[in-house]
Structure formats: C-alpha cells, structure tokens
Amino acid sequence: MTDHAPIPLRELRSDCSRCAGLCCVAHSFQRSSDFAYDKPAGTPCRNLQDDFRCAIHPDLRTSGFTGCTVYECFGAGQFVTQQLFDGRTWRDDPAIAADMFAVFGTMRGLHELLWYLTEALSIDAAAPLHDEVARLRSEVADLRDAGAGPDAQARVGDLLGRVSTLARDGLHGRQARGADLTGAGLRRADLHGADLRGALLIGADLRGADLRLADLLGADLRGARLDGADLTGSLFVTLPQVAAARGDRTTRLPAGLDAPAHW
C-alpha cells in the first residue's frame, strides 16, 4: 500500500476544464423533469461542444437539464482524462472510448469515497480513528491509481459510521437512520446531532432547522427546503445533496461547501 500524501479537496471536485466531457457522454439519461430528452450511454449530449464545454451551461435549469446542475464527479473526470489516459480523449482516439467511459464510472465511486474519508480526517472528535481512516484512504487511493475498483464501499461505510458516532457523542440527537421523512414538516426542528443517514427527506420542510453535526450521509435532500437552516458541521454532506435541495443566502453550510448558483 502506497503512503499517499493528503489529497486536496480541490482535487475531489470537478474541474471541467481538465476533463473531456465524460459525464456528458458516458452516462445515459431519460426524458424527465431532470433531462429534456433521452440519451443512451456512450453518446455525446447534443449540447456538448467540440471543446468539451456545454453550450447551454448558464441556462441548464431553464432548458430542462436540472439533472446536470446537481451532478458532481468528485474530480474523477479530470483524473481519468489527465492521469489514467495521459490527456487523450475519446474524441481524438475513438478506440479508447469504451474503456474510458467504463473506468470513469468506477473512478467516480472511488473519488466519492475519498471525499468522505478526507472529511473524516478533518473531524477532531474522531482522532482515535484517524490512523485507520488514513490507512483505508490510502488503500482506496491505490485502487484509484491502478484504475481498478474492488468494492470498498461497505468498509468505508462502516468506518464512517464509527466516525459519526464519535463526532456526535453526547448529543443524543434524533435517531432517524433510513427513515422516510418525505414531505415532513420539520420547520425549526431540533436535529442537532441527529442520525439521518440514508433518510428520505425529499421535499421536507427544514426551514430554520438545526442540523448542526447531523449525519447526512446518503440522505436524499431533493427539493428539501433549507432556507435559514444551520448545517454547520453536518457530517458527510456532498455538493450534489446541497444542489438538489432548496436553500437561500441564510442557509449555513458545512465548511468547504458553497451555496449553489441557483439558490
């Protein structure tokens, strides 16, 4: 196992200028409220330009492509393009297209795990587990660097659960792991230190709610109202979760996350 230096969070965010439009080609999507038309996997989106930029990027939400605005590859796109394929693209070398698209999906999953593990190392209360977190992060990084992807998700999930327990120790927050809270009225609710891992919060009213140090790993926040909510220190929140929710300038987000442009 390689002793990896810490991976900067900026490398775990998408940088489209260093990618070959992989998310716009590799993935399929179906016509729905999120996408304006059907597109099979491996076919370029009709809005993808020759320079791999999106022709309607400023107007995605008003043009029927809301799904694009809540997508994040966690830096997998530029890693695949620049590191695994040495800057070559599927357009310049069609022979590599199938392999490039396949490995992109694997790398996105690994990069998301790296995001969580990097966050875990920043949680002071989880210091007793930092060595174990660092070892597992190095293992996941080795898999990434090799372009391989054996399933590490279960082990990462278990370790993050232990990190969460330490971070929320003594708070006695609400236990709602995996709960169906779709459309729930939780305005100004005290969810400080709550276990909301995997909870369905689709369309929930969380305006003004106290979500400090809540575990939101995998929680579905699509359409949830976060106006005025306090997510300071919330655990394992990702850019796609935030982008799928509805907040405003009074929403307080965890460190390292910026409010989406469409809020």
PDB file of C-alpha atoms in Angstrom:
ATOM      1  CA  MET A   1       0.000   0.000   0.000  1.00  0.00           C
ATOM      2  CA  THR A   2       1.389   3.392  -1.001  1.00  0.00           C
ATOM      3  CA  ASP A   3       1.814   6.065   1.659  1.00  0.00           C
ATOM      4  CA  HIS A   4      -0.244   8.775  -0.018  1.00  0.00           C
ATOM      5  CA  ALA A   5       0.057  12.454   0.772  1.00  0.00           C
ATOM      6  CA  PRO A   6      -3.261  14.083   1.734  1.00  0.00           C
ATOM      7  CA  ILE A   7      -5.446  14.659  -1.309  1.00  0.00           C
ATOM      8  CA  PRO A   8      -6.503  18.316  -1.522  1.00  0.00           C
ATOM      9  CA  LEU A   9     -10.270  18.715  -1.579  1.00  0.00           C
ATOM     10  CA  ARG A  10      -9.904  20.772  -4.768  1.00  0.00           C
ATOM     11  CA  GLU A  11      -8.778  17.553  -6.478  1.00  0.00           C
ATOM     12  CA  LEU A  12     -12.014  15.921  -5.323  1.00  0.00           C
ATOM     13  CA  ARG A  13     -14.170  18.488  -7.087  1.00  0.00           C
ATOM     14  CA  SER A  14     -14.990  18.507 -10.772  1.00  0.00           C
ATOM     15  CA  ASP A  15     -12.739  20.634 -12.981  1.00  0.00           C
ATOM     16  CA  CYS A  16     -14.405  20.554 -16.383  1.00  0.00           C
ATOM     17  CA  SER A  17     -11.511  22.467 -17.970  1.00  0.00           C
ATOM     18  CA  ARG A  18      -9.296  19.400 -17.446  1.00  0.00           C
ATOM     19  CA  CYS A  19     -11.864  16.805 -18.464  1.00  0.00           C
ATOM     20  CA  ALA A  20     -13.085  15.501 -21.816  1.00  0.00           C
ATOM     21  CA  GLY A  21     -16.779  15.955 -21.092  1.00  0.00           C
ATOM     22  CA  LEU A  22     -17.009  12.428 -19.701  1.00  0.00           C
ATOM     23  CA  CYS A  23     -20.208  12.938 -17.711  1.00  0.00           C
ATOM     24  CA  CYS A  24     -21.842  14.362 -20.852  1.00  0.00           C
ATOM     25  CA  VAL A  25     -21.087  11.198 -22.814  1.00  0.00           C
ATOM     26  CA  ALA A  26     -20.606   8.188 -20.558  1.00  0.00           C
ATOM     27  CA  HIS A  27     -23.923   8.391 -18.715  1.00  0.00           C
ATOM     28  CA  SER A  28     -27.378   7.720 -20.069  1.00  0.00           C
ATOM     29  CA  PHE A  29     -30.421   9.768 -19.144  1.00  0.00           C
ATOM     30  CA  GLN A  30     -34.127   9.617 -19.823  1.00  0.00           C
ATOM     31  CA  ARG A  31     -36.508  12.388 -20.663  1.00  0.00           C
ATOM     32  CA  SER A  32     -37.983  13.633 -17.412  1.00  0.00           C
ATOM     33  CA  SER A  33     -38.159  16.708 -15.229  1.00  0.00           C
ATOM     34  CA  ASP A  34     -34.369  16.421 -14.939  1.00  0.00           C
ATOM     35  CA  PHE A  35     -33.488  15.956 -18.619  1.00  0.00           C
ATOM     36  CA  ALA A  36     -35.086  17.304 -21.770  1.00  0.00           C
ATOM     37  CA  TYR A  37     -34.589  14.223 -23.948  1.00  0.00           C
ATOM     38  CA  ASP A  38     -33.457  10.582 -23.944  1.00  0.00           C
ATOM     39  CA  LYS A  39     -29.735   9.891 -24.327  1.00  0.00           C
ATOM     40  CA  PRO A  40     -28.112   6.439 -24.356  1.00  0.00           C
ATOM     41  CA  ALA A  41     -24.831   5.800 -22.563  1.00  0.00           C
ATOM     42  CA  GLY A  42     -21.746   6.451 -24.686  1.00  0.00           C
ATOM     43  CA  THR A  43     -23.477   9.048 -26.869  1.00  0.00           C
ATOM     44  CA  PRO A  44     -22.457  12.711 -26.532  1.00  0.00           C
ATOM     45  CA  CYS A  45     -25.097  15.067 -25.221  1.00  0.00           C
ATOM     46  CA  ARG A  46     -26.334  17.275 -28.043  1.00  0.00           C
ATOM     47  CA  ASN A  47     -25.252  20.313 -26.011  1.00  0.00           C
ATOM     48  CA  LEU A  48     -21.606  19.209 -25.796  1.00  0.00           C
ATOM     49  CA  GLN A  49     -19.366  21.363 -27.966  1.00  0.00           C
ATOM     50  CA  ASP A  50     -16.128  20.439 -29.740  1.00  0.00           C
ATOM     51  CA  ASP A  51     -14.099  21.971 -26.895  1.00  0.00           C
ATOM     52  CA  PHE A  52     -15.960  19.768 -24.376  1.00  0.00           C
ATOM     53  CA  ARG A  53     -17.867  22.730 -22.963  1.00  0.00           C
ATOM     54  CA  CYS A  54     -21.633  22.838 -22.536  1.00  0.00           C
ATOM     55  CA  ALA A  55     -23.386  25.151 -24.983  1.00  0.00           C
ATOM     56  CA  ILE A  56     -26.197  25.925 -22.525  1.00  0.00           C
ATOM     57  CA  HIS A  57     -24.325  25.785 -19.203  1.00  0.00           C
ATOM     58  CA  PRO A  58     -25.674  29.106 -17.851  1.00  0.00           C
ATOM     59  CA  ASP A  59     -29.218  28.065 -18.772  1.00  0.00           C
ATOM     60  CA  LEU A  60     -29.273  24.383 -17.852  1.00  0.00           C
ATOM     61  CA  ARG A  61     -32.114  24.652 -15.347  1.00  0.00           C
ATOM     62  CA  THR A  62     -34.349  26.708 -17.604  1.00  0.00           C
ATOM     63  CA  SER A  63     -33.568  24.473 -20.590  1.00  0.00           C
ATOM     64  CA  GLY A  64     -34.769  21.251 -18.979  1.00  0.00           C
ATOM     65  CA  PHE A  65     -31.448  19.934 -17.693  1.00  0.00           C
ATOM     66  CA  THR A  66     -31.805  20.314 -13.931  1.00  0.00           C
ATOM     67  CA  GLY A  67     -30.152  16.910 -13.525  1.00  0.00           C
ATOM     68  CA  CYS A  68     -26.876  18.301 -14.818  1.00  0.00           C
ATOM     69  CA  THR A  69     -26.825  21.013 -12.159  1.00  0.00           C
ATOM     70  CA  VAL A  70     -26.930  18.507  -9.303  1.00  0.00           C
ATOM     71  CA  TYR A  71     -24.243  16.206 -10.685  1.00  0.00           C
ATOM     72  CA  GLU A  72     -20.711  16.018  -9.280  1.00  0.00           C
ATOM     73  CA  CYS A  73     -17.946  13.613 -10.329  1.00  0.00           C
ATOM     74  CA  PHE A  74     -15.749  14.422  -7.302  1.00  0.00           C
ATOM     75  CA  GLY A  75     -12.812  15.081  -9.607  1.00  0.00           C
ATOM     76  CA  ALA A  76     -12.986  11.710 -11.345  1.00  0.00           C
ATOM     77  CA  GLY A  77     -13.360  13.319 -14.770  1.00  0.00           C
ATOM     78  CA  GLN A  78     -10.070  15.161 -14.741  1.00  0.00           C
ATOM     79  CA  PHE A  79      -8.302  12.216 -13.056  1.00  0.00           C
ATOM     80  CA  VAL A  80      -9.392   9.798 -15.769  1.00  0.00           C
ATOM     81  CA  THR A  81      -8.595  12.244 -18.563  1.00  0.00           C
ATOM     82  CA  GLN A  82      -5.271  13.581 -17.320  1.00  0.00           C
ATOM     83  CA  GLN A  83      -3.847  10.720 -15.249  1.00  0.00           C
ATOM     84  CA  LEU A  84      -5.199   7.406 -16.482  1.00  0.00           C
ATOM     85  CA  PHE A  85      -5.348   8.417 -20.163  1.00  0.00           C
ATOM     86  CA  ASP A  86      -2.496  10.963 -20.245  1.00  0.00           C
ATOM     87  CA  GLY A  87      -4.645  13.737 -21.666  1.00  0.00           C
ATOM     88  CA  ARG A  88      -6.012  11.670 -24.550  1.00  0.00           C
ATOM     89  CA  THR A  89      -9.721  11.972 -25.289  1.00  0.00           C
ATOM     90  CA  TRP A  90     -12.404   9.699 -26.646  1.00  0.00           C
ATOM     91  CA  ARG A  91     -12.918  12.161 -29.489  1.00  0.00           C
ATOM     92  CA  ASP A  92      -9.266  12.174 -30.614  1.00  0.00           C
ATOM     93  CA  ASP A  93      -8.872   8.421 -30.149  1.00  0.00           C
ATOM     94  CA  PRO A  94     -12.224   6.610 -30.510  1.00  0.00           C
ATOM     95  CA  ALA A  95     -10.530   3.280 -29.762  1.00  0.00           C
ATOM     96  CA  ILE A  96     -10.219   4.224 -26.088  1.00  0.00           C
ATOM     97  CA  ALA A  97     -13.795   5.488 -25.724  1.00  0.00           C
ATOM     98  CA  ALA A  98     -15.392   2.355 -24.257  1.00  0.00           C
ATOM     99  CA  ASP A  99     -12.604   1.832 -21.732  1.00  0.00           C
ATOM    100  CA  MET A 100     -12.565   5.497 -20.794  1.00  0.00           C
ATOM    101  CA  PHE A 101     -16.300   5.618 -20.137  1.00  0.00           C
ATOM    102  CA  ALA A 102     -16.253   2.373 -18.149  1.00  0.00           C
ATOM    103  CA  VAL A 103     -13.391   3.401 -15.885  1.00  0.00           C
ATOM    104  CA  PHE A 104     -14.943   6.832 -15.347  1.00  0.00           C
ATOM    105  CA  GLY A 105     -17.928   5.268 -13.585  1.00  0.00           C
ATOM    106  CA  THR A 106     -15.626   3.267 -11.329  1.00  0.00           C
ATOM    107  CA  MET A 107     -13.412   6.247 -10.571  1.00  0.00           C
ATOM    108  CA  ARG A 108     -16.368   8.432  -9.657  1.00  0.00           C
ATOM    109  CA  GLY A 109     -17.365   5.948  -6.977  1.00  0.00           C
ATOM    110  CA  LEU A 110     -13.825   5.790  -5.597  1.00  0.00           C
ATOM    111  CA  HIS A 111     -13.477   9.573  -5.618  1.00  0.00           C
ATOM    112  CA  GLU A 112     -16.687   9.934  -3.639  1.00  0.00           C
ATOM    113  CA  LEU A 113     -15.271   7.550  -1.028  1.00  0.00           C
ATOM    114  CA  LEU A 114     -12.074   9.608  -0.944  1.00  0.00           C
ATOM    115  CA  TRP A 115     -14.161  12.744  -0.338  1.00  0.00           C
ATOM    116  CA  TYR A 116     -15.813  11.152   2.706  1.00  0.00           C
ATOM    117  CA  LEU A 117     -12.566   9.763   4.100  1.00  0.00           C
ATOM    118  CA  THR A 118     -10.812  13.107   3.645  1.00  0.00           C
ATOM    119  CA  GLU A 119     -13.621  14.793   5.561  1.00  0.00           C
ATOM    120  CA  ALA A 120     -13.371  12.161   8.304  1.00  0.00           C
ATOM    121  CA  LEU A 121      -9.724  13.093   8.836  1.00  0.00           C
ATOM    122  CA  SER A 122     -10.762  16.696   9.491  1.00  0.00           C
ATOM    123  CA  ILE A 123     -13.104  15.764  12.357  1.00  0.00           C
ATOM    124  CA  ASP A 124     -11.201  16.346  15.584  1.00  0.00           C
ATOM    125  CA  ALA A 125     -13.569  14.257  17.689  1.00  0.00           C
ATOM    126  CA  ALA A 126     -12.724  11.231  15.523  1.00  0.00           C
ATOM    127  CA  ALA A 127      -8.969  11.493  16.226  1.00  0.00           C
ATOM    128  CA  PRO A 128      -8.857   7.961  17.745  1.00  0.00           C
ATOM    129  CA  LEU A 129      -9.854   6.611  14.330  1.00  0.00           C
ATOM    130  CA  HIS A 130      -7.685   8.860  12.160  1.00  0.00           C
ATOM    131  CA  ASP A 131      -4.937   6.280  11.643  1.00  0.00           C
ATOM    132  CA  GLU A 132      -7.486   3.712  10.495  1.00  0.00           C
ATOM    133  CA  VAL A 133      -9.166   6.276   8.255  1.00  0.00           C
ATOM    134  CA  ALA A 134      -5.807   7.252   6.725  1.00  0.00           C
ATOM    135  CA  ARG A 135      -4.932   3.619   6.004  1.00  0.00           C
ATOM    136  CA  LEU A 136      -8.246   2.963   4.301  1.00  0.00           C
ATOM    137  CA  ARG A 137      -7.968   6.186   2.332  1.00  0.00           C
ATOM    138  CA  SER A 138      -4.540   5.107   1.090  1.00  0.00           C
ATOM    139  CA  GLU A 139      -5.992   1.753   0.076  1.00  0.00           C
ATOM    140  CA  VAL A 140      -8.795   3.425  -1.872  1.00  0.00           C
ATOM    141  CA  ALA A 141      -6.275   5.792  -3.483  1.00  0.00           C
ATOM    142  CA  ASP A 142      -4.176   2.779  -4.542  1.00  0.00           C
ATOM    143  CA  LEU A 143      -7.238   1.260  -6.211  1.00  0.00           C
ATOM    144  CA  ARG A 144      -7.868   4.566  -7.958  1.00  0.00           C
ATOM    145  CA  ASP A 145      -4.291   4.934  -9.158  1.00  0.00           C
ATOM    146  CA  ALA A 146      -4.403   1.409 -10.559  1.00  0.00           C
ATOM    147  CA  GLY A 147      -7.622   2.157 -12.415  1.00  0.00           C
ATOM    148  CA  ALA A 148      -9.275  -0.694 -10.528  1.00  0.00           C
ATOM    149  CA  GLY A 149     -12.318  -0.684  -8.330  1.00  0.00           C
ATOM    150  CA  PRO A 150     -12.908  -3.640  -5.989  1.00  0.00           C
ATOM    151  CA  ASP A 151     -15.805  -2.782  -3.729  1.00  0.00           C
ATOM    152  CA  ALA A 152     -14.560  -0.833  -0.704  1.00  0.00           C
ATOM    153  CA  GLN A 153     -17.885   0.867  -0.067  1.00  0.00           C
ATOM    154  CA  ALA A 154     -19.041  -1.386   2.764  1.00  0.00           C
ATOM    155  CA  ARG A 155     -15.815  -0.991   4.742  1.00  0.00           C
ATOM    156  CA  VAL A 156     -15.804   2.764   4.211  1.00  0.00           C
ATOM    157  CA  GLY A 157     -19.444   2.993   5.282  1.00  0.00           C
ATOM    158  CA  ASP A 158     -18.757   1.045   8.470  1.00  0.00           C
ATOM    159  CA  LEU A 159     -15.759   3.203   9.363  1.00  0.00           C
ATOM    160  CA  LEU A 160     -17.645   6.432   8.655  1.00  0.00           C
ATOM    161  CA  GLY A 161     -20.393   5.199  10.961  1.00  0.00           C
ATOM    162  CA  ARG A 162     -17.871   4.887  13.781  1.00  0.00           C
ATOM    163  CA  VAL A 163     -16.500   8.344  12.963  1.00  0.00           C
ATOM    164  CA  SER A 164     -20.026   9.723  13.111  1.00  0.00           C
ATOM    165  CA  THR A 165     -20.662   8.130  16.499  1.00  0.00           C
ATOM    166  CA  LEU A 166     -17.578   9.814  17.958  1.00  0.00           C
ATOM    167  CA  ALA A 167     -18.427  13.163  16.370  1.00  0.00           C
ATOM    168  CA  ARG A 168     -21.965  13.134  17.775  1.00  0.00           C
ATOM    169  CA  ASP A 169     -21.120  11.596  21.147  1.00  0.00           C
ATOM    170  CA  GLY A 170     -23.146  13.084  23.974  1.00  0.00           C
ATOM    171  CA  LEU A 171     -25.557  14.993  21.736  1.00  0.00           C
ATOM    172  CA  HIS A 172     -28.418  12.469  21.972  1.00  0.00           C
ATOM    173  CA  GLY A 173     -29.743  13.562  18.595  1.00  0.00           C
ATOM    174  CA  ARG A 174     -32.791  12.154  16.884  1.00  0.00           C
ATOM    175  CA  GLN A 175     -32.341   8.630  15.519  1.00  0.00           C
ATOM    176  CA  ALA A 176     -33.866   8.564  12.047  1.00  0.00           C
ATOM    177  CA  ARG A 177     -31.422   6.497  10.001  1.00  0.00           C
ATOM    178  CA  GLY A 178     -33.091   5.416   6.766  1.00  0.00           C
ATOM    179  CA  ALA A 179     -36.408   6.958   7.836  1.00  0.00           C
ATOM    180  CA  ASP A 180     -38.976   8.006   5.248  1.00  0.00           C
ATOM    181  CA  LEU A 181     -39.435  11.690   6.005  1.00  0.00           C
ATOM    182  CA  THR A 182     -40.645  12.625   2.549  1.00  0.00           C
ATOM    183  CA  GLY A 183     -42.520  15.923   2.750  1.00  0.00           C
ATOM    184  CA  ALA A 184     -42.141  16.018   6.529  1.00  0.00           C
ATOM    185  CA  GLY A 185     -42.855  19.250   8.351  1.00  0.00           C
ATOM    186  CA  LEU A 186     -39.599  19.811  10.214  1.00  0.00           C
ATOM    187  CA  ARG A 187     -39.503  23.567  10.221  1.00  0.00           C
ATOM    188  CA  ARG A 188     -37.250  24.823  13.041  1.00  0.00           C
ATOM    189  CA  ALA A 189     -36.808  21.216  14.199  1.00  0.00           C
ATOM    190  CA  ASP A 190     -34.038  20.395  16.656  1.00  0.00           C
ATOM    191  CA  LEU A 191     -31.964  17.921  14.660  1.00  0.00           C
ATOM    192  CA  HIS A 192     -28.664  18.789  16.294  1.00  0.00           C
ATOM    193  CA  GLY A 193     -26.533  15.652  16.148  1.00  0.00           C
ATOM    194  CA  ALA A 194     -29.311  13.612  14.530  1.00  0.00           C
ATOM    195  CA  ASP A 195     -28.606  10.368  12.702  1.00  0.00           C
ATOM    196  CA  LEU A 196     -30.244  10.987   9.329  1.00  0.00           C
ATOM    197  CA  ARG A 197     -28.007   8.672   7.356  1.00  0.00           C
ATOM    198  CA  GLY A 198     -29.859   7.407   4.292  1.00  0.00           C
ATOM    199  CA  ALA A 199     -33.061   9.197   5.317  1.00  0.00           C
ATOM    200  CA  LEU A 200     -35.579  10.204   2.650  1.00  0.00           C
ATOM    201  CA  LEU A 201     -36.025  13.947   3.105  1.00  0.00           C
ATOM    202  CA  ILE A 202     -37.461  14.602  -0.345  1.00  0.00           C
ATOM    203  CA  GLY A 203     -39.469  17.815  -0.242  1.00  0.00           C
ATOM    204  CA  ALA A 204     -39.159  18.044   3.538  1.00  0.00           C
ATOM    205  CA  ASP A 205     -39.621  21.458   5.149  1.00  0.00           C
ATOM    206  CA  LEU A 206     -36.361  22.009   7.029  1.00  0.00           C
ATOM    207  CA  ARG A 207     -36.542  25.793   7.055  1.00  0.00           C
ATOM    208  CA  GLY A 208     -34.745  27.130  10.100  1.00  0.00           C
ATOM    209  CA  ALA A 209     -33.920  23.610  11.311  1.00  0.00           C
ATOM    210  CA  ASP A 210     -30.886  22.970  13.496  1.00  0.00           C
ATOM    211  CA  LEU A 211     -28.877  20.361  11.580  1.00  0.00           C
ATOM    212  CA  ARG A 212     -25.548  21.026  13.240  1.00  0.00           C
ATOM    213  CA  LEU A 213     -23.436  17.866  13.425  1.00  0.00           C
ATOM    214  CA  ALA A 214     -26.250  15.811  11.902  1.00  0.00           C
ATOM    215  CA  ASP A 215     -25.085  12.748   9.973  1.00  0.00           C
ATOM    216  CA  LEU A 216     -26.474  13.220   6.453  1.00  0.00           C
ATOM    217  CA  LEU A 217     -24.501  10.529   4.650  1.00  0.00           C
ATOM    218  CA  GLY A 218     -26.628   9.391   1.709  1.00  0.00           C
ATOM    219  CA  ALA A 219     -29.680  11.371   2.827  1.00  0.00           C
ATOM    220  CA  ASP A 220     -31.968  12.286  -0.082  1.00  0.00           C
ATOM    221  CA  LEU A 221     -32.467  16.057   0.073  1.00  0.00           C
ATOM    222  CA  ARG A 222     -34.123  16.543  -3.314  1.00  0.00           C
ATOM    223  CA  GLY A 223     -36.427  19.524  -3.083  1.00  0.00           C
ATOM    224  CA  ALA A 224     -35.944  19.863   0.669  1.00  0.00           C
ATOM    225  CA  ARG A 225     -36.353  23.421   1.958  1.00  0.00           C
ATOM    226  CA  LEU A 226     -33.205  24.558   3.740  1.00  0.00           C
ATOM    227  CA  ASP A 227     -33.898  28.292   3.958  1.00  0.00           C
ATOM    228  CA  GLY A 228     -32.322  29.521   7.165  1.00  0.00           C
ATOM    229  CA  ALA A 229     -31.272  26.005   8.216  1.00  0.00           C
ATOM    230  CA  ASP A 230     -27.994  25.562  10.086  1.00  0.00           C
ATOM    231  CA  LEU A 231     -25.866  22.732   8.706  1.00  0.00           C
ATOM    232  CA  THR A 232     -22.680  23.870  10.419  1.00  0.00           C
ATOM    233  CA  GLY A 233     -20.517  20.811  10.964  1.00  0.00           C
ATOM    234  CA  SER A 234     -23.066  18.461   9.395  1.00  0.00           C
ATOM    235  CA  LEU A 235     -21.358  15.185   8.554  1.00  0.00           C
ATOM    236  CA  PHE A 236     -20.711  13.812   5.084  1.00  0.00           C
ATOM    237  CA  VAL A 237     -22.773  16.301   3.109  1.00  0.00           C
ATOM    238  CA  THR A 238     -21.891  16.461  -0.587  1.00  0.00           C
ATOM    239  CA  LEU A 239     -22.257  19.022  -3.337  1.00  0.00           C
ATOM    240  CA  PRO A 240     -24.975  17.000  -5.142  1.00  0.00           C
ATOM    241  CA  GLN A 241     -27.083  16.846  -1.975  1.00  0.00           C
ATOM    242  CA  VAL A 242     -26.858  20.591  -1.476  1.00  0.00           C
ATOM    243  CA  ALA A 243     -27.548  21.327  -5.136  1.00  0.00           C
ATOM    244  CA  ALA A 244     -30.644  19.118  -5.093  1.00  0.00           C
ATOM    245  CA  ALA A 245     -32.096  20.963  -2.100  1.00  0.00           C
ATOM    246  CA  ARG A 246     -33.584  24.451  -1.967  1.00  0.00           C
ATOM    247  CA  GLY A 247     -31.843  26.992   0.204  1.00  0.00           C
ATOM    248  CA  ASP A 248     -31.078  30.683   0.325  1.00  0.00           C
ATOM    249  CA  ARG A 249     -28.436  33.137   1.497  1.00  0.00           C
ATOM    250  CA  THR A 250     -29.367  32.464   5.124  1.00  0.00           C
ATOM    251  CA  THR A 251     -28.619  28.730   4.873  1.00  0.00           C
ATOM    252  CA  ARG A 252     -25.450  27.855   6.774  1.00  0.00           C
ATOM    253  CA  LEU A 253     -23.490  25.074   5.082  1.00  0.00           C
ATOM    254  CA  PRO A 254     -20.614  22.904   6.294  1.00  0.00           C
ATOM    255  CA  ALA A 255     -17.104  24.211   5.730  1.00  0.00           C
ATOM    256  CA  GLY A 256     -15.884  23.556   2.196  1.00  0.00           C
ATOM    257  CA  LEU A 257     -19.307  23.699   0.561  1.00  0.00           C
ATOM    258  CA  ASP A 258     -20.551  26.743  -1.314  1.00  0.00           C
ATOM    259  CA  ALA A 259     -24.168  27.609  -1.970  1.00  0.00           C
ATOM    260  CA  PRO A 260     -25.254  26.555  -5.485  1.00  0.00           C
ATOM    261  CA  ALA A 261     -25.650  29.349  -8.020  1.00  0.00           C
ATOM    262  CA  HIS A 262     -29.354  28.548  -8.458  1.00  0.00           C
ATOM    263  CA  TRP A 263     -30.269  29.158  -4.814  1.00  0.00           C
TER     264      TRP A 263
END
